[in-house]
Short mmCIF file of C-alpha atoms in Angstrom, two decimals:
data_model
loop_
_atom_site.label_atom_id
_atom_site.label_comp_id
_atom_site.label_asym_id
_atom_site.label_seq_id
_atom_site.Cartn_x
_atom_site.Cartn_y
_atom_site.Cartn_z
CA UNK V 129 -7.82 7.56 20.71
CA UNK V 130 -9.59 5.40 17.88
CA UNK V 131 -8.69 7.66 14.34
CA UNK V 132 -10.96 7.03 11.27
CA UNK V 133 -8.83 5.67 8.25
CA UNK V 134 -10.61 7.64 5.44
CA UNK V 135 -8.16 5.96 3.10
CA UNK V 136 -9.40 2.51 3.85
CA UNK V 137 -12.81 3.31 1.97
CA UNK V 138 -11.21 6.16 -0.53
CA UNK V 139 -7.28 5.60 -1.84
CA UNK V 140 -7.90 8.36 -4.06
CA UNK V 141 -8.57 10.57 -0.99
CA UNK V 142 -5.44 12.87 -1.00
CA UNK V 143 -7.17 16.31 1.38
CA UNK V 144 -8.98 16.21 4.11
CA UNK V 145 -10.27 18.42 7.29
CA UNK V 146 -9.12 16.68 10.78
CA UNK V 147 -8.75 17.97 14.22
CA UNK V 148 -5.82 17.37 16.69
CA UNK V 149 -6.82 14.82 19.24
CA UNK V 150 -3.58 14.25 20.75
CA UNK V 151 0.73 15.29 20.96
CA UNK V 152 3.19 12.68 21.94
CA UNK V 153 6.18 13.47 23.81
CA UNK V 154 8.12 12.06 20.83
CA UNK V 155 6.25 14.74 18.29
CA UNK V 156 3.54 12.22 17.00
CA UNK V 157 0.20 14.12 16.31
CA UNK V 158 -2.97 11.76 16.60
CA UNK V 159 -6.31 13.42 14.71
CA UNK V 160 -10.08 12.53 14.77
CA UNK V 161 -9.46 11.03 11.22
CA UNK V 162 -7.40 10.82 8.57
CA UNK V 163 -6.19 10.31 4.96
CA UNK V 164 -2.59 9.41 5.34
CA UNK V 165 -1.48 5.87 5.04
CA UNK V 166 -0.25 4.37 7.85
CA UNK V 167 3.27 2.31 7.12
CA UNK V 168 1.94 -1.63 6.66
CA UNK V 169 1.97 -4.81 4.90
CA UNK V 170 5.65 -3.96 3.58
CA UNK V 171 3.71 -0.50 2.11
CA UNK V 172 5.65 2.94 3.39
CA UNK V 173 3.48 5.34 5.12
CA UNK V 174 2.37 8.93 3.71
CA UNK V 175 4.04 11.79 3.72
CA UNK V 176 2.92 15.41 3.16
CA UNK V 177 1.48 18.68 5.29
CA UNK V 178 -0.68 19.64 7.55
CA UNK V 179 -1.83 23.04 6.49
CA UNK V 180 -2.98 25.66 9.51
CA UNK V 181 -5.41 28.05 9.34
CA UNK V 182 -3.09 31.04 9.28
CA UNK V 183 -1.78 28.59 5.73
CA UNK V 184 1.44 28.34 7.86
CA UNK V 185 2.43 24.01 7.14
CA UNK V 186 3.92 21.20 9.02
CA UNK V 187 5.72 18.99 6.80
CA UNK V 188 5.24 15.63 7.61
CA UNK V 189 7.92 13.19 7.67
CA UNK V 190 5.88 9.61 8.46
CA UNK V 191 2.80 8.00 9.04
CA UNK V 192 2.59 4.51 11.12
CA UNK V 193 0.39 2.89 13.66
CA UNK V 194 0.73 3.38 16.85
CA UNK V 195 -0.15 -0.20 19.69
CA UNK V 196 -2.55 -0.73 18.04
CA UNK V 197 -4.11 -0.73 14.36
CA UNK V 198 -7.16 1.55 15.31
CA UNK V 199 -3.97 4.63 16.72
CA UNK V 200 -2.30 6.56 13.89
CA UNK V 201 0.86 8.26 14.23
CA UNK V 202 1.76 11.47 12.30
CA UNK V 203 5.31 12.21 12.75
CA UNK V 204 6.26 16.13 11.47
CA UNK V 205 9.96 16.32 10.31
CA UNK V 206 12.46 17.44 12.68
CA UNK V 207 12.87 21.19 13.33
CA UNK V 208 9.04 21.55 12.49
CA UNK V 209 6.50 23.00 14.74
CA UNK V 210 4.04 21.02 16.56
CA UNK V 211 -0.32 21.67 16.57
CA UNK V 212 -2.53 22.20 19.34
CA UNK V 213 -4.92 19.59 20.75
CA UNK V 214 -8.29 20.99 19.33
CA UNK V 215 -6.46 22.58 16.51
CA UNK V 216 -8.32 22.61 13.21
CA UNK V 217 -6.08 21.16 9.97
CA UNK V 218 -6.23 20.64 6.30
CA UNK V 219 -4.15 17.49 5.39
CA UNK V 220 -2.56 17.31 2.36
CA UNK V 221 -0.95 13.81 1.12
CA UNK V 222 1.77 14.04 -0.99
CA UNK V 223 0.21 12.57 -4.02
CA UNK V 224 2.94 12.08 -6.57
CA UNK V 225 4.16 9.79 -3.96
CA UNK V 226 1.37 8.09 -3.23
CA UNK V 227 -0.16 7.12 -6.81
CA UNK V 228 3.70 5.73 -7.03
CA UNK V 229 3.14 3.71 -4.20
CA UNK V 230 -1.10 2.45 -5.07
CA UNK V 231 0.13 1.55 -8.60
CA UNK V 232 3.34 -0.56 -7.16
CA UNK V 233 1.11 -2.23 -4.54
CA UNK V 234 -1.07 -3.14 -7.14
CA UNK V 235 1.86 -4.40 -9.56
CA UNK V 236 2.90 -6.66 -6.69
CA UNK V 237 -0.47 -8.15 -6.72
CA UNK V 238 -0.40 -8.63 -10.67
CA UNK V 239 2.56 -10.20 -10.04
CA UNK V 240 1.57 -13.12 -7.52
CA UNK V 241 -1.14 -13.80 -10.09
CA UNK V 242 1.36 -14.80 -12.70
CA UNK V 243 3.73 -16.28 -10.04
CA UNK V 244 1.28 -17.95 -8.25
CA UNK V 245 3.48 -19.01 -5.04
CA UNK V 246 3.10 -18.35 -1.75
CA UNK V 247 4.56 -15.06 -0.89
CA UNK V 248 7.69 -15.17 1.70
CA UNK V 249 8.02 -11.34 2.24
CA UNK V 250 7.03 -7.94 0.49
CA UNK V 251 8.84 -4.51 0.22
CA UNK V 252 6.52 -1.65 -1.94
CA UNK V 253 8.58 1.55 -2.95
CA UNK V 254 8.13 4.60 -4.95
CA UNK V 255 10.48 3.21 -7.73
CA UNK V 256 11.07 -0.79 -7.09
CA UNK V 257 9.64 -2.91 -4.71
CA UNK V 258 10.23 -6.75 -4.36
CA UNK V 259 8.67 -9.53 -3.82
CA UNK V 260 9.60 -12.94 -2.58
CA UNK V 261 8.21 -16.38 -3.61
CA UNK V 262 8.82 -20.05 -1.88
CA UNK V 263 9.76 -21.30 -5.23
CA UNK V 264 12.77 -23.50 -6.38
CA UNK V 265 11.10 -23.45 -10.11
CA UNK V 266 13.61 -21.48 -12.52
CA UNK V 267 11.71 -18.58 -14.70
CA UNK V 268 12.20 -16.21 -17.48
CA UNK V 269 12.09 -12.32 -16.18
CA UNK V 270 11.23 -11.32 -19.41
CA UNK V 271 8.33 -13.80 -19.94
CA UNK V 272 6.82 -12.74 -16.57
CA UNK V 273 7.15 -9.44 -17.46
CA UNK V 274 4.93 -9.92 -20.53
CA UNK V 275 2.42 -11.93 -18.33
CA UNK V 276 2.34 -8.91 -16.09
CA UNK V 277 2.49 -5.69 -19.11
CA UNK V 278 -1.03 -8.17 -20.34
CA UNK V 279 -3.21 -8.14 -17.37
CA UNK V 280 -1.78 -4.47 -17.48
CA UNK V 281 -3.50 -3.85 -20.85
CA UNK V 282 -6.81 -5.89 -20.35
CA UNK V 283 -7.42 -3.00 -18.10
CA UNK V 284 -9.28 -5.31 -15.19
CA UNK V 285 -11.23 -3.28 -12.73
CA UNK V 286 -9.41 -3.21 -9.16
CA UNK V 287 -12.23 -3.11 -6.23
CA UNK V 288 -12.91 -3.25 -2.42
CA UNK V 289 -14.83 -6.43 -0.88
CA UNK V 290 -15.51 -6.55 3.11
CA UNK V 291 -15.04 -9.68 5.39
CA UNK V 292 -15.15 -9.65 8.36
CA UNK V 293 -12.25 -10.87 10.56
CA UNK V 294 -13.99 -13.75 11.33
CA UNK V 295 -14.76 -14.58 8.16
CA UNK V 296 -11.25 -14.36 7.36
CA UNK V 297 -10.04 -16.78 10.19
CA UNK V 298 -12.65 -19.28 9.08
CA UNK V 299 -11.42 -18.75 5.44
CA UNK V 300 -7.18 -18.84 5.75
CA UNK V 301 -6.53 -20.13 2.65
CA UNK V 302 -7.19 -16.91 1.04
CA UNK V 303 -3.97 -15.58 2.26
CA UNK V 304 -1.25 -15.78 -0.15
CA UNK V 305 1.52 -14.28 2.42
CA UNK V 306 3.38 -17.04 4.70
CA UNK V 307 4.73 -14.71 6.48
CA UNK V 308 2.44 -11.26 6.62
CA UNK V 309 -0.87 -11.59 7.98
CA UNK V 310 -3.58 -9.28 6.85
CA UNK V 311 -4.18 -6.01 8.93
CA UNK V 312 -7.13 -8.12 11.88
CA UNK V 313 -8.69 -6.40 14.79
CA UNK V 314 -10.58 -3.56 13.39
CA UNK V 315 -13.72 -5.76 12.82
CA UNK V 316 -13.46 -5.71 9.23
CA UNK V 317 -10.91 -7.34 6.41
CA UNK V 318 -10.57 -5.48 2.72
CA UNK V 319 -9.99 -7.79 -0.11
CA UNK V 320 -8.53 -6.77 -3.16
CA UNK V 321 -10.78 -8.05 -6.07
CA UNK V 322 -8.93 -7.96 -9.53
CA UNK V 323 -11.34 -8.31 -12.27
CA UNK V 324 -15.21 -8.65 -13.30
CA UNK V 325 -15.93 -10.89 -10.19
CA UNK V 326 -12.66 -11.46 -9.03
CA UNK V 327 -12.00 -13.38 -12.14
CA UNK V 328 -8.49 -12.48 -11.75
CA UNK V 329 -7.41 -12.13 -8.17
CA UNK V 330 -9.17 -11.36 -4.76
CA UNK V 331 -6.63 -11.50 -1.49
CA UNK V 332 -7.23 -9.77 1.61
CA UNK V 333 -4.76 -6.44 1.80
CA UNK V 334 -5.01 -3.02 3.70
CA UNK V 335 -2.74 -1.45 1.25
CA UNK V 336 -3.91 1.47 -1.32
CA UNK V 337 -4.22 0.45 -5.18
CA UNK V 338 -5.32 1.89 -8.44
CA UNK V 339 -9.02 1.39 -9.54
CA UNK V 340 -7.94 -0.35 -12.38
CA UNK V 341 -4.90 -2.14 -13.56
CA UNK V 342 -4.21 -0.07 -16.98
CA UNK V 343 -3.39 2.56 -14.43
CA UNK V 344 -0.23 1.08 -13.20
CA UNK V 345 1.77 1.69 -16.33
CA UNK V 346 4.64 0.21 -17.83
CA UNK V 347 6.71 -2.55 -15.24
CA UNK V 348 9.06 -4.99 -15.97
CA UNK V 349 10.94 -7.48 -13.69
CA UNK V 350 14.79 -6.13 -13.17
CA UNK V 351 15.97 -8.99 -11.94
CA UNK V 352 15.03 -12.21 -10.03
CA UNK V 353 17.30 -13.56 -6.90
CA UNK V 354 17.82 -16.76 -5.51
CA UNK V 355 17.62 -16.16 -2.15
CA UNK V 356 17.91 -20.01 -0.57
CA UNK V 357 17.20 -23.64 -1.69
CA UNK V 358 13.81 -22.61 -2.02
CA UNK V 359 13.17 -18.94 -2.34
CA UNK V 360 13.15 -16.16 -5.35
CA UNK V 361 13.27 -12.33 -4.85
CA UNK V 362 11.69 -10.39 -8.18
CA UNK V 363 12.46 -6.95 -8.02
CA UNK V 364 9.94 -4.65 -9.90
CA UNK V 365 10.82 -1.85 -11.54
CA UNK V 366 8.54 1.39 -13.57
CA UNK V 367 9.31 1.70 -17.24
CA UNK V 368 10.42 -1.09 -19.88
CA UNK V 369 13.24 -3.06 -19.59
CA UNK V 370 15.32 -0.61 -22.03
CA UNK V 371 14.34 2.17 -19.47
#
């Protein structure tokens, strides 16, 4: 059954009322709707609770899709008891986690702004993620870190625009990724606008961000990798390069 994704119009969204539509053999719990992230785009999925109306909670130990984009999958931890189809729940992300995880995404897109390359593969984590340019070009970590801590502290207003997915076929160009296509087949494509007018950036992503790019903190690049001929890993890191 077809679950709304509150988070797609809301990433600040962390509680939300849902009822059971669904239990998998496996333990998966499908709802009517929902405000956990489903694992995508090289972004982890949420974790948290469900809380039941006696207060008891399910801790949840993943969130991904399930065949298809419009199915998400809640996954409780092992050893945890399971809802009843009808059953009445208040979810609860775990949003420490999360806000990690919107203000990383939206480092990684900062960061293919002042690398401008196209974008061989993505991982977003709570405390480093990486990403990978086709690029042979040598560059200073510490340079591109102060290209990064400066669209930080213009403090550039992070927004939602809709396409539609054909919009987006007719338009490929606006995909940085080589390799990760955006998140097609729900009638509908978010892009990421960074900036008055997307003076800064606009791609098309279905991850979660900040609302505005003073929010992501300090970052620095750790390290860069040559990974082939032709291809650089940056690793991103919280905190300054002392920290």
């Amino acid at each position: 059954m077809t679950t709304i994704a509150l988070y797609r119009d809301d990433f600040y969204l962390s509680t939300a009322e849902a009822v059971v539509t669904s239990v998998h053999e496996d333990g998966a719990v499908e709802l009517d709707q929902t405000c956990f992230y489903a694992a995508s785009g090289g972004q982890p999925g949420d974790t948290g609770f469900f809380e039941r109306e006696d207060g008891s909670r399910i801790q949840l130990g993943e969130t991904r899709h399930g065949a298809a984009k419009d199915i998400i999958l809640h996954r409780p931890l092992d050893g945890e008891p399971l809802p009843s189809v009808g059953e009445k729940l208040v979810l609860h992300v775990d949003w420490q986690r999360r806000y990690k995880l919107m203000r990383m995404h939206t480092a990684c897109h900062l960061l293919s702004v002042v690398c401008p390359y196209p974008i061989t593969g993505a991982a977003v984590g709570e405390d480093e993620s990486r990403v990978d340019f086709d690029m042979s070009e040598t560059i200073d970590k510490d340079q591109v870190t102060s290209d990064l801590m400066k669209l930080v502290g213009e403090n550039h207003p992070v927004t939602l625009q809709w396409i539609t997915d054909d919009e987006l076929a007719a338009n490929p160009g606006i995909v940085k990724s080589k390799n990760v296509r955006p998140p097609v087949g729900l009638g509908r494509v978010s892009l990421v606008c960074i900036g008055e007018n997307s003076d800064v950036d606009s791609q098309p992503c279905g991850g979660t961000h900040v609302s505005e790019t003073q929010e992501v903190g300090a970052i620095h690049i750790a390290k860069i990798e040559k990974k082939g001929k032709e291809n650089r890993r940056f690793r991103i890191r919280f905190g300054t390069p002392e920290t």
